[in-house]
């Protein structure tokens, strides 16, 4: 039989200094992520691209829209290849490609990140509410998701952009309107699983208001998935913006974007292939790096992949 | 049974179409822009807009407008394109063969590439070949479709002169547009197939097949592949909308006279009836493609019951 003194005695035996320290979930993620070397390098590369574009007004050698008709074009009036003055060459009207690339990145990466963020927010609101409320609400919301998933999204995007006339916020909204369905499904099933767990039921029993349960008890558990799908959505959003700009339906000229720069280059790809090549390379670099980063984040954060 | 299933799927396609039509209708007729202005474009003003408004019944209540619009759509009347100067249905149907040819060609080529690559990568997993496939997948999925198309034009049409730069009509003109979409697609499906084949490697039925003395090739092709293809087929149904997107972009790059290129030309001239028609048309195509995918699924896996 254990006496009170016995417990006291046992307590004094535990040496606090050698006991293993408790690791929080995020510390664990940090430790796991340190082993994802490829994702680390990719993350640094993406950050570098992003910061370079962000600093465009400070570091770009020229204005992105100034046309150097005198010294920016060859004697035949064709774009100049990369040289000491214009590092990446010039485009068809004598604008500096490097400066356009840096400024264009602000548009392309900015829209990519914002559109992905907005679509994950939509996914959380729609999918999260469906999973949280369940029942008939869930059924009807999910049929709506099915409906959106079987729509010809690109034609609808065209229709919206034409109706609303192109601009940065129109492009961001339209891209996110058609990309929230997949993350919404994932978030819904995750919330459906978590809300049955004991700690959530306990919160219900304590009379916690529903919005508070959603924000305090469910949201922290889907936050990793939100981060993963935010990263995974960026490449698609970059592609979508590039496609719209390539078709002349993105951010209106003369403001550069990587997609519209490829369109510019398409008209003289024979004489000056670099005009289309550099923005294409920039898109590829951004998409590869953010893809690898997202894959790494997924390995350490997605509950379905951890523990494997 | 199968007949009833097909009927139900067609019903779902109809519901989708209804939803899509309501959405496009609300966008155009209840959106912030004046539909009469949108219908005639930027140039028309004053009297002609009033005329258009009366002609299209835009002065009537919204639900009356929707009912009129739907009754026209159900009778196969999608309105007139003022850019192509002909009925929208005529524009779309005359462009359907080109788009259908490209779509089928893309599907066939990407599966012909993806299946062997995925199977071999799974059977030789961990080798240099396998890693090469993974790296190729990453690279080809990092290029926008239209940029890959331009690269193909530059190298194979301009530099090597193996294929024509664009256009429609001959077999040689079909190859580059097909590859621009099929290469990244096959890389994507090859990786999906590779991972499902790897799962199948440790399945009981595979061990049984080996135990009764079947060779590797027979086990892989007859037992593993059939099961491993199921997720690929599911994915194919989900990806229909993005196939359509890819086709639109490729048609633009190669001046392919299909529905996508036509819709883009219409979009550049604010020709709203054509875009609306394409939206509905695209919804029908996606619905039918999904029906075919489901039927394919039951053929591959007899355990699946269509309900």
mmCIF file of C-alpha atoms in Angstrom, chain A residues 159-160 163-164, chain B residues 21-36 38-39 58 60-63 65-66 69 272 276:
data_model
loop_
_atom_site.group_PDB
_atom_site.id
_atom_site.type_symbol
_atom_site.label_atom_id
_atom_site.label_comp_id
_atom_site.label_asym_id
_atom_site.label_seq_id
_atom_site.Cartn_x
_atom_site.Cartn_y
_atom_site.Cartn_z
ATOM 1 C CA UNK A 159 -15.989 34.849 -69.611
ATOM 2 C CA UNK A 160 -15.387 36.434 -66.203
ATOM 3 C CA UNK A 163 -17.002 40.678 -68.405
ATOM 4 C CA UNK A 164 -15.070 42.308 -65.579
ATOM 5 C CA UNK B 21 -26.146 28.032 -67.389
ATOM 6 C CA UNK B 22 -27.583 29.730 -64.307
ATOM 7 C CA UNK B 23 -24.114 30.831 -63.274
ATOM 8 C CA UNK B 24 -23.157 32.212 -66.683
ATOM 9 C CA UNK B 25 -26.532 33.866 -66.975
ATOM 10 C CA UNK B 26 -26.166 35.593 -63.618
ATOM 11 C CA UNK B 27 -22.634 36.646 -64.509
ATOM 12 C CA UNK B 28 -23.716 38.291 -67.702
ATOM 13 C CA UNK B 29 -27.181 39.574 -67.014
ATOM 14 C CA UNK B 30 -26.938 40.443 -63.346
ATOM 15 C CA UNK B 31 -23.256 41.347 -63.191
ATOM 16 C CA UNK B 32 -21.812 44.824 -62.863
ATOM 17 C CA UNK B 33 -21.473 45.340 -66.626
ATOM 18 C CA UNK B 34 -24.392 46.327 -68.828
ATOM 19 C CA UNK B 35 -25.282 43.176 -70.823
ATOM 20 C CA UNK B 36 -26.540 45.182 -73.788
ATOM 21 C CA UNK B 38 -21.372 43.599 -73.553
ATOM 22 C CA UNK B 39 -23.461 41.993 -76.275
ATOM 23 C CA UNK B 58 -33.292 42.980 -71.432
ATOM 24 C CA UNK B 60 -37.978 42.450 -68.766
ATOM 25 C CA UNK B 61 -37.614 41.034 -65.210
ATOM 26 C CA UNK B 62 -34.599 38.791 -64.559
ATOM 27 C CA UNK B 63 -36.467 35.478 -64.224
ATOM 28 C CA UNK B 65 -34.988 36.723 -69.156
ATOM 29 C CA UNK B 66 -33.557 33.495 -67.755
ATOM 30 C CA UNK B 69 -32.648 32.277 -72.501
ATOM 31 C CA UNK B 272 -19.961 37.069 -75.216
ATOM 32 C CA UNK B 276 -21.212 31.404 -73.207
#
